[in-house]
Short mmCIF file of C-alpha atoms in Angstrom, two decimals:
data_model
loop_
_atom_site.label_atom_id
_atom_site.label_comp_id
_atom_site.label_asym_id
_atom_site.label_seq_id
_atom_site.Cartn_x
_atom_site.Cartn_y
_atom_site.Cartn_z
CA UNK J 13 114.32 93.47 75.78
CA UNK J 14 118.28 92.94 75.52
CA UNK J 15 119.49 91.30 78.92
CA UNK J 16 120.52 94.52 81.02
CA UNK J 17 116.89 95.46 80.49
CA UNK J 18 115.57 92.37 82.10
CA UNK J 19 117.79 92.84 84.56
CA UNK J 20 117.33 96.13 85.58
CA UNK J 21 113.40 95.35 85.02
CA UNK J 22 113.97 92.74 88.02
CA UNK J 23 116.16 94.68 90.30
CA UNK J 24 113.49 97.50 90.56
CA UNK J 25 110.73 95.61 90.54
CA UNK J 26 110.86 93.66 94.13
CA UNK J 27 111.37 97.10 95.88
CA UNK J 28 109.19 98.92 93.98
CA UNK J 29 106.47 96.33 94.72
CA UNK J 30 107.78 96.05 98.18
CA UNK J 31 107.64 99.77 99.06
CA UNK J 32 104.26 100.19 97.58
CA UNK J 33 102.55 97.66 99.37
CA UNK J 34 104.17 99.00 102.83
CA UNK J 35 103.34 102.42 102.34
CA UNK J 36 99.77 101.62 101.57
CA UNK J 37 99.71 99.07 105.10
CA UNK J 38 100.67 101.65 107.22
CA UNK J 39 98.50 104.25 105.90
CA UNK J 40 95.58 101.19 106.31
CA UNK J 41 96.87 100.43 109.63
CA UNK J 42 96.82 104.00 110.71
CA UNK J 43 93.74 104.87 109.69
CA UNK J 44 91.68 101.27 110.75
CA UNK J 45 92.10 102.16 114.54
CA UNK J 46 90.34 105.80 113.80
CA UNK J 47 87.75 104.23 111.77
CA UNK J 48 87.01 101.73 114.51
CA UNK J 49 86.47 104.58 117.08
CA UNK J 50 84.20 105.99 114.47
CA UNK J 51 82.35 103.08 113.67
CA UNK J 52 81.67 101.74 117.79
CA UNK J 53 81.13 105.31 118.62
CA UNK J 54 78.56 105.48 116.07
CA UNK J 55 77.12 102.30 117.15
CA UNK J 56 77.63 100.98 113.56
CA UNK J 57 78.29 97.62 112.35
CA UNK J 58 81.71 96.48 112.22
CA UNK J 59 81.55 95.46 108.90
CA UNK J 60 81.26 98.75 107.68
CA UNK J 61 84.91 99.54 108.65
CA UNK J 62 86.15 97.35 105.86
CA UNK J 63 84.15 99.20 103.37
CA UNK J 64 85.20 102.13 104.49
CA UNK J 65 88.82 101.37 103.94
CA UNK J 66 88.32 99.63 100.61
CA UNK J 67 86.90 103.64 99.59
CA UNK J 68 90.21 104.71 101.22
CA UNK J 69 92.66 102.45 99.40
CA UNK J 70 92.85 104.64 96.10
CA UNK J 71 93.96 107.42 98.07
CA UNK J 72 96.43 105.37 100.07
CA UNK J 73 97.86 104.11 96.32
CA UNK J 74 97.58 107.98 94.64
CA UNK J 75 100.00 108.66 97.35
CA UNK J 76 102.36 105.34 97.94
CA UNK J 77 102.70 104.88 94.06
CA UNK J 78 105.12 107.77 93.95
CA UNK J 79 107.31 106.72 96.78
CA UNK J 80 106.53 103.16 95.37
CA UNK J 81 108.65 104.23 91.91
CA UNK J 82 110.80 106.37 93.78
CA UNK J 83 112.43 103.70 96.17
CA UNK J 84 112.30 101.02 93.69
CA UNK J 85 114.70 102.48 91.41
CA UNK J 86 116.74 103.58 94.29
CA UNK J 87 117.30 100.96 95.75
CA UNK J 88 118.21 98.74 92.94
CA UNK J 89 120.69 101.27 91.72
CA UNK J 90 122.04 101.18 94.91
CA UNK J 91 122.61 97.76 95.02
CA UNK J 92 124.44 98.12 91.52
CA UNK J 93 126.68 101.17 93.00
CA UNK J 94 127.45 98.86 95.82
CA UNK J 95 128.45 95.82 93.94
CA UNK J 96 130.34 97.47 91.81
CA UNK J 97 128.05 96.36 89.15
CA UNK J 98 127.24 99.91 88.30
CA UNK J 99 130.92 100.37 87.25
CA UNK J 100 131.10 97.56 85.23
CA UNK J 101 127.94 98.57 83.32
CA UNK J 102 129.99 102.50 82.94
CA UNK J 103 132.99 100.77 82.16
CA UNK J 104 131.52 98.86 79.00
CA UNK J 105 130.19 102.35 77.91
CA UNK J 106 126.73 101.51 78.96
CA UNK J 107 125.81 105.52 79.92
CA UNK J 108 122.87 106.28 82.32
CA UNK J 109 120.69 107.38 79.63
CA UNK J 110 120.96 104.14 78.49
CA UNK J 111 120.38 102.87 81.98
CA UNK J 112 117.51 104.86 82.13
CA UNK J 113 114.54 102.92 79.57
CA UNK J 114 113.82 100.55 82.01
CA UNK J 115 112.96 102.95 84.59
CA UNK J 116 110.91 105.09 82.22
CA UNK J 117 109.20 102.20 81.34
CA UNK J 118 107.80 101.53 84.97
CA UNK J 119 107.44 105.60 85.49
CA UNK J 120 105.04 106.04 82.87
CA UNK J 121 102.88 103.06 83.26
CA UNK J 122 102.83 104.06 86.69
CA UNK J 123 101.98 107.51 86.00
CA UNK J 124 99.23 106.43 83.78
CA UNK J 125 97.69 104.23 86.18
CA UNK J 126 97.74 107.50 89.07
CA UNK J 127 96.21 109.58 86.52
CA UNK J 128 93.47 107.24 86.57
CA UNK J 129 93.47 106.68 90.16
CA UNK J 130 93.27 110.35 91.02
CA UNK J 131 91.10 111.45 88.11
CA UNK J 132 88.18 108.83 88.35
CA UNK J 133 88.32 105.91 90.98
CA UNK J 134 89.87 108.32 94.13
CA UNK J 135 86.73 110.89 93.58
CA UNK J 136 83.93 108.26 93.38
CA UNK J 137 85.46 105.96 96.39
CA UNK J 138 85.62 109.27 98.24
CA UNK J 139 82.11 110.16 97.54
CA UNK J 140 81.44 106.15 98.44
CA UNK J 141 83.05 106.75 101.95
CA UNK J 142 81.83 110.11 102.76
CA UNK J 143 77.93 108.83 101.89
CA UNK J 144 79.21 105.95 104.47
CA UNK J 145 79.78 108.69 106.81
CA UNK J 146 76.27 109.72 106.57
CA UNK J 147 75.17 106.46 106.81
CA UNK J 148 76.59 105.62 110.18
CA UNK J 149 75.38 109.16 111.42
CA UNK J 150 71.95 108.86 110.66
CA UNK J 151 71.41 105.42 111.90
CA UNK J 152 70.65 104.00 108.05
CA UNK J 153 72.94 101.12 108.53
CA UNK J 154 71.24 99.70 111.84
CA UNK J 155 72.72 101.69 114.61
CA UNK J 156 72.87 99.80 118.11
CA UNK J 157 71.35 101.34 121.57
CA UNK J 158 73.99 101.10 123.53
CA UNK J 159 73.69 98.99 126.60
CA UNK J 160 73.54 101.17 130.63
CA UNK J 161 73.36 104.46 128.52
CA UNK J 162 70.77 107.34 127.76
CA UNK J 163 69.93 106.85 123.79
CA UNK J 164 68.22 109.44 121.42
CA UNK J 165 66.46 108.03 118.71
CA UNK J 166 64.96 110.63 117.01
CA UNK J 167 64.03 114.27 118.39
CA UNK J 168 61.43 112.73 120.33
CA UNK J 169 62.59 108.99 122.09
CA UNK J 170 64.62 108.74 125.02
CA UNK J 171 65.49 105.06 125.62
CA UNK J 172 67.40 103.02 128.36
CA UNK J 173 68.16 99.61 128.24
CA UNK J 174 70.12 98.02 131.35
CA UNK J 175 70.57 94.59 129.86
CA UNK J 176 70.57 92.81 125.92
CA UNK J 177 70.69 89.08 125.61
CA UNK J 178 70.30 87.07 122.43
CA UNK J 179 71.77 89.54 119.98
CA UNK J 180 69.11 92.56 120.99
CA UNK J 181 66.10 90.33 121.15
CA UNK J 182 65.88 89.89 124.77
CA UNK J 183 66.04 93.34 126.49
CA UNK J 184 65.60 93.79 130.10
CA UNK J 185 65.68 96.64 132.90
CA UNK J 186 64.00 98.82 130.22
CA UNK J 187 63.20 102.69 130.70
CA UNK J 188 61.82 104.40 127.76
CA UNK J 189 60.35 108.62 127.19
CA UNK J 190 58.49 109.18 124.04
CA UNK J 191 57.31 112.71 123.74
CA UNK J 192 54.37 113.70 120.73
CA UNK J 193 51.95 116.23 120.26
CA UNK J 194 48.91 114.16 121.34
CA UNK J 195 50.75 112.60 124.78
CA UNK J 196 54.09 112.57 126.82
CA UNK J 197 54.42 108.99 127.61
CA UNK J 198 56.94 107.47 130.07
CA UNK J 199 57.51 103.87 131.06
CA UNK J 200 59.42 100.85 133.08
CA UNK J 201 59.08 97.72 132.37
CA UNK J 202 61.14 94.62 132.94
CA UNK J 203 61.51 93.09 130.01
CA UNK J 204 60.79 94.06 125.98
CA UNK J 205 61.14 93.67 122.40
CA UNK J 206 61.32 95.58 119.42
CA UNK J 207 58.49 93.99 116.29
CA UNK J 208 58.39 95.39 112.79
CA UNK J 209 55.11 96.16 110.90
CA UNK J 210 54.19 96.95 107.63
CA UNK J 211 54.60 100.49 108.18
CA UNK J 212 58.38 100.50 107.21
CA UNK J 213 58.89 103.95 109.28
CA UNK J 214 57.30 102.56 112.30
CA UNK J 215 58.23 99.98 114.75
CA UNK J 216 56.44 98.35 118.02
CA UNK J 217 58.20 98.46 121.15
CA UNK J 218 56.45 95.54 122.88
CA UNK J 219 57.15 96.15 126.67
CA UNK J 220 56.40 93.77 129.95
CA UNK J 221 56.10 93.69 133.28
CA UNK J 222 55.91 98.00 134.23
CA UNK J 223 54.90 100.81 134.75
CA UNK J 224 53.27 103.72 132.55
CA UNK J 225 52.80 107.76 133.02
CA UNK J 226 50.77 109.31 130.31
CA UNK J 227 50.36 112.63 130.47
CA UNK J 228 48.09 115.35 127.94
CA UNK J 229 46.96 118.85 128.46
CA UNK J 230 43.25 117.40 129.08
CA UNK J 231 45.03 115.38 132.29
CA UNK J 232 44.33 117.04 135.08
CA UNK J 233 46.95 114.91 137.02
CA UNK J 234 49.18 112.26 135.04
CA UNK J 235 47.89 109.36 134.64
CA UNK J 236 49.62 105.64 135.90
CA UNK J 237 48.92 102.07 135.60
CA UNK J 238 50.66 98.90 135.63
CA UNK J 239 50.37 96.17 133.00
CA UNK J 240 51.95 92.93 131.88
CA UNK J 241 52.22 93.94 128.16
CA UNK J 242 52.10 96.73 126.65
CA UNK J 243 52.54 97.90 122.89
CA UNK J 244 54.30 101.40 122.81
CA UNK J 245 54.40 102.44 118.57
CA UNK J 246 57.70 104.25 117.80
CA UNK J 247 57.93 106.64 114.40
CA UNK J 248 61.51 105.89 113.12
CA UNK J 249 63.16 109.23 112.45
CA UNK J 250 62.89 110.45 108.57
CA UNK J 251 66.35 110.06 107.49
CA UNK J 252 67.29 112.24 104.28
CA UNK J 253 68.93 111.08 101.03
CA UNK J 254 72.69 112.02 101.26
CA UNK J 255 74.08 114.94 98.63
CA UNK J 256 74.79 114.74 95.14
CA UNK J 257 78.58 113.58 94.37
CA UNK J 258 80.72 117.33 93.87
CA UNK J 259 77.75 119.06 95.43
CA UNK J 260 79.99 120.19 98.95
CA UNK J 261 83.05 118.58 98.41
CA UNK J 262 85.49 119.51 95.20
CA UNK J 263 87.54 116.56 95.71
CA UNK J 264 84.81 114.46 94.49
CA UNK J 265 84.14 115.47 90.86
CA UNK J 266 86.20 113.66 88.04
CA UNK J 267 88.82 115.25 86.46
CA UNK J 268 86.96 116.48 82.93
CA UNK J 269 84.57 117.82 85.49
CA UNK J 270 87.01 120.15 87.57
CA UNK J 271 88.10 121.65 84.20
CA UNK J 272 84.82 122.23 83.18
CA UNK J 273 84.27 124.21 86.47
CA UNK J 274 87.02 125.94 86.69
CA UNK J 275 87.38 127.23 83.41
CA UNK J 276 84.19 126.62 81.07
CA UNK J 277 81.42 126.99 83.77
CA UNK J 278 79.91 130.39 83.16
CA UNK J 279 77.94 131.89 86.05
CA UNK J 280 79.70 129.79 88.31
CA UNK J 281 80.39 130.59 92.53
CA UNK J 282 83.97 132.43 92.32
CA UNK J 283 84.95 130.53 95.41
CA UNK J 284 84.20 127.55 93.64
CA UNK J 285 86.18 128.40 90.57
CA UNK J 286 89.16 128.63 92.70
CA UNK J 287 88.69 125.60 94.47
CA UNK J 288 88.35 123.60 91.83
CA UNK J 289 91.58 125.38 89.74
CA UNK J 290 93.50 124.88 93.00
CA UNK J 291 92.46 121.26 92.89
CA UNK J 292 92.91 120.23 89.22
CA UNK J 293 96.22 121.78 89.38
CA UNK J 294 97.19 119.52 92.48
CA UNK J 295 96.27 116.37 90.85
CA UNK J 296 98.42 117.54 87.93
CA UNK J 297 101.29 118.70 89.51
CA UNK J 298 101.36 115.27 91.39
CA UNK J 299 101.27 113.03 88.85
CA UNK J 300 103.35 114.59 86.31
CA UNK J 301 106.18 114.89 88.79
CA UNK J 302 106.60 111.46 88.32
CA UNK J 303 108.47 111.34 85.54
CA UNK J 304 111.51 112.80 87.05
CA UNK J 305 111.44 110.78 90.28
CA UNK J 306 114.07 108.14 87.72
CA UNK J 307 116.11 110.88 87.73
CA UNK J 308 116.26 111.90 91.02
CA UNK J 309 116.20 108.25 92.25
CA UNK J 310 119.30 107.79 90.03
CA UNK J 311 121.05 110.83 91.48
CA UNK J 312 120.80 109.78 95.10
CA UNK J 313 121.18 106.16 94.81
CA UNK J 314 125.15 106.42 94.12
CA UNK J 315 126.61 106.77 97.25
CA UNK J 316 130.44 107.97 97.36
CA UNK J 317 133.11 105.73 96.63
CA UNK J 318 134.45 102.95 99.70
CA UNK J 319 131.06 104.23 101.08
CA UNK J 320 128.24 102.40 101.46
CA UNK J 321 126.32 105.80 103.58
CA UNK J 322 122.13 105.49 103.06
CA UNK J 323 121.46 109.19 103.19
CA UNK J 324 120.21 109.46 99.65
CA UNK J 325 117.69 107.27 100.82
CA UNK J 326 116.79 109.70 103.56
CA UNK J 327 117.25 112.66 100.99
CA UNK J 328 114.84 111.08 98.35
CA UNK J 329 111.70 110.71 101.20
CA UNK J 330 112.35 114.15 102.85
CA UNK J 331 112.14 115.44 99.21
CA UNK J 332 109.32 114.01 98.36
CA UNK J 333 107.55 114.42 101.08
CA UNK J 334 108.35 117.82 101.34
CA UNK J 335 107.13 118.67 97.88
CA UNK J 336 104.13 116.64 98.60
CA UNK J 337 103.49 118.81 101.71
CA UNK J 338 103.86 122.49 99.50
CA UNK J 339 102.04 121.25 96.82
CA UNK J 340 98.67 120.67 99.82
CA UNK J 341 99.93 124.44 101.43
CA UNK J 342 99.03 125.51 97.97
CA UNK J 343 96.42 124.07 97.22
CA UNK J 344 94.97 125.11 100.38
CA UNK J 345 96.03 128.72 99.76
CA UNK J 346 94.84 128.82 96.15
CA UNK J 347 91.58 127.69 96.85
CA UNK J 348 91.07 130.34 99.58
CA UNK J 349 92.48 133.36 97.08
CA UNK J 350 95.37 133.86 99.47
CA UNK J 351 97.24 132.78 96.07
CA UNK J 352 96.72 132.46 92.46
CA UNK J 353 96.72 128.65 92.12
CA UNK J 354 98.67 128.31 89.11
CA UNK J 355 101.36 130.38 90.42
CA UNK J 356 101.28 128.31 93.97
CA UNK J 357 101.97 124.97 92.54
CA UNK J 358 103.88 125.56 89.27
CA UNK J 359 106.65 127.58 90.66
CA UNK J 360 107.16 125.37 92.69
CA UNK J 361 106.94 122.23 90.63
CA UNK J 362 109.35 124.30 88.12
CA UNK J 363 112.12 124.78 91.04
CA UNK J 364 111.93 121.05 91.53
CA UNK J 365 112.19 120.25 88.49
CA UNK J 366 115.44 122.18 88.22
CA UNK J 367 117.04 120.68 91.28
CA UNK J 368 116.34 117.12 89.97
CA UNK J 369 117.75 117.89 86.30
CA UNK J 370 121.24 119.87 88.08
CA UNK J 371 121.61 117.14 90.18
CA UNK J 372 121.39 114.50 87.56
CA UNK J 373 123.90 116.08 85.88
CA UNK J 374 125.97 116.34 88.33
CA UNK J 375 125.93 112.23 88.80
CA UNK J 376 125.74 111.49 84.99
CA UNK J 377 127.80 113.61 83.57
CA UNK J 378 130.62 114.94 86.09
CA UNK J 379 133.18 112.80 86.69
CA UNK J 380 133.11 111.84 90.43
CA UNK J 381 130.02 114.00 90.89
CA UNK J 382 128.42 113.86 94.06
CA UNK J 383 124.95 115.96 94.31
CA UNK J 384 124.83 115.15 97.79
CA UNK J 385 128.79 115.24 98.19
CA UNK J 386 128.35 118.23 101.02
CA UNK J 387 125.87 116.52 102.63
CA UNK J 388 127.31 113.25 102.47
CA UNK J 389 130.81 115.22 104.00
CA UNK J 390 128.83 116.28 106.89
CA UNK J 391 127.14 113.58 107.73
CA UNK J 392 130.37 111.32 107.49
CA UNK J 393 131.58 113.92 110.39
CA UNK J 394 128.51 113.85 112.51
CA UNK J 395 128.50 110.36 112.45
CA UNK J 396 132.57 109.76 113.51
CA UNK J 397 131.57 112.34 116.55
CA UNK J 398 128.82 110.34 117.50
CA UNK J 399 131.03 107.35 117.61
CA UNK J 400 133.30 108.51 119.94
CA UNK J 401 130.94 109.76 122.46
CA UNK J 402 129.82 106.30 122.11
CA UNK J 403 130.85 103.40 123.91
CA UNK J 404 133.22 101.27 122.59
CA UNK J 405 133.04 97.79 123.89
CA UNK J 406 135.37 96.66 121.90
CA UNK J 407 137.84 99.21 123.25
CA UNK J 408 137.08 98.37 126.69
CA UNK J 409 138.05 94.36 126.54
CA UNK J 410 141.23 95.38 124.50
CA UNK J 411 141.69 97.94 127.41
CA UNK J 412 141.00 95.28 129.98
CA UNK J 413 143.21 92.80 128.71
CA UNK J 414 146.08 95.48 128.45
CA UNK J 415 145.68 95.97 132.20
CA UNK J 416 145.75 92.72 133.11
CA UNK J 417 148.74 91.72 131.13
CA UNK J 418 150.37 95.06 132.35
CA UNK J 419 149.43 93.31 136.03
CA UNK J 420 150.95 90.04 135.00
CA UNK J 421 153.98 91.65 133.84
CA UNK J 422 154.18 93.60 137.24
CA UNK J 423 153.85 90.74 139.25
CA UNK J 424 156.42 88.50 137.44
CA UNK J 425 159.30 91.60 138.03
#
């Protein structure tokens, strides 16, 4: 690489890097405090919340990888345009095509590595996360009874437990209902355990110390006794195997797969169809409009001259994440046959596309062009009225000592 490459290569890759890992601890960050509500809601173990945002991450990177690339190259043109270094560069003929292999070099090994992300590893970790879902719902990974409340195992067990000492092996204050065809059984007792068997779908709920009511159809009044121990046998709940991967949920199925369905699947559910052209065209749309995020990075990272304003930064994320936003409106649409999916995210892809390429032309090929340079003109205004309806402290001490010497002056005539 000749040494402006390796330069460049540096500049952009600290932000890039930067941005990327930020984006994707925020999303993390956002999402862990919702996933903890889940999970102790769900009486869950913790654990589980880490595994549920490791099956999260690929998402978080499908989406931060673009703003990752975008911001990277921004910012590190900026800092040329503001060091004049970007002049220097123009000035020995270096043009911004020129300037523009290094970033193409981190665009498309970036866009290779999304295409992977959201054609293979996002669709199986969300399949991994949702059959975590079901997990934690049906009690498969060791759901707690939570302590002073009413808990239904099963259609059939009502249990109460006032007290839970030595990590749920000493229970105490315990009231328990177990309904069955044969008998209705309800019982007190102060103290219990629960005992495995060799029946894997059956447990013993050793109880001590209480009370019993059994009642049966043959009873002509319930029956009630005391005891000191007492062996109640639960039936664990059957707990079903969770769906195939695709089965409910388009987002899971590989890429090759969502083409097959949506176009080579004969016989195949029409809402389907749609759902899965709507969705192969997303991914598509996404990732290839990577490749001019160099461009438009470039075209909003030159800010005007004796300026050193950020709002290209603030341009490129609205942009983004406004394109980001109609590409899921149609998506949505064009999987509900409100409209044709092709139409609903390659028009607009196409009118982006445009933009970017007019106003890179504008900055790399227009002498003093300013894409922006409207923008930038109003902003420069709203920002000198906000000043002045802002307090000026230095104002007020230059004020103050005018007084005073004014005073001083007064006094001395």
């Amino acid at each position: 690489m000749a040494l402006i490459d390796r330069y460049l290569a540096r500049a952009i890759f600290i932000p890039l890097l930067g941005t990327l890992l930020l984006a994707a601890m925020l999303l993390v960050l956002d999402k862990m405090l919702r996933l903890f509500d889940f999970v102790v809601s769900a009486g869950g173990p913790v654990s589980v919340v880490w595994q549920m945002l490791a099956n999260m991450l690929p998402e978080y990177f499908a989406l931060g990888i673009p703003i990752g690339l975008l911001l990277g190259i921004l910012l590190a043109f900026r800092g040329l345009a503001l060091s004049s270094e970007l002049d220097a560069l123009r000035g020995i003929g270096v043009s911004y095509g020129r300037m523009l292999r290094v970033p193409y070099f981190y665009a498309i090994a970036l866009l290779l590595l999304n295409l992977f992300i959201v054609s293979y590893v996002e669709p199986y970790a969300r399949y991994n996360y949702e059959g975590l879902r079901f997990d934690l719902r049906s009690g498969t990974l060791g759901a707690s009874i939570k302590v002073a409340e009413f808990n239904r195992l099963g259609d059939d067990l009502t249990l109460r437990i006032d007290k839970s000492e030595e990590e749920g092996s000493d229970l105490s204050g315990i009231f328990v209902a177990l309904k069955s065809d044969e008998m209705d059984i309800a019982a007190t007792a102060a103290r219990g355990e629960f005992l495995a068997t060799d029946d894997p779908d059956t447990i013993i709920f050793r109880l001590r110390d209480g009370r019993l009511i059994q009642d049966e159809a043959s009873f002509a009044t319930p029956r009630t006794l005391a005891f000191d121990s007492y062996d109640l046998p639960i039936r664990l709940p059957e707990v079903g195997a969770f769906r195939s991967r695709g089965l409910d949920e388009i987002r899971e199925l590989y890429l090759p797969e969502l083409a097959q369905l949506a176009y080579f699947t004969a016989g195949a559910d029409p809402e389907q169809q749609l759902a899965a052209r709507a969705n192969l065209h997303f991914r598509l749309v996404e990732v290839i409009m990577m490749l001019m995020l160099p461009l438009l990075a470039i075209a909003l990272a030159v800010p005007p001259k004796r300026s050193s304003s950020s709002l290209g930064i603030f341009v490129a994320i609205v942009m983004v994440v406004t394109y980001h936003k109609i590409n899921q409106y149609a998506q949505g649409a064009g999987a509900q046959g409100r409209l044709n999916p092709e139409l609903a995210l390659y028009v607009p892809f196409v009118v982006f596309v445009v933009l970017i390429g007019w106003m890179y032309h504008v900055i790399a090929h227009r002498p003093g062009g300013q894409p922006i340079g409207a923008l930038e003109a109003a902003f420069a205004k709203v920002a000198k009225g906000v000043k002045k309806l802002l307090p000026n402290p230095r104002a007020r001490a230059l004020a103050r000592r005018q007084a005073a010497r004014d005073a001083r002056e007064a006094a001395a005539s």
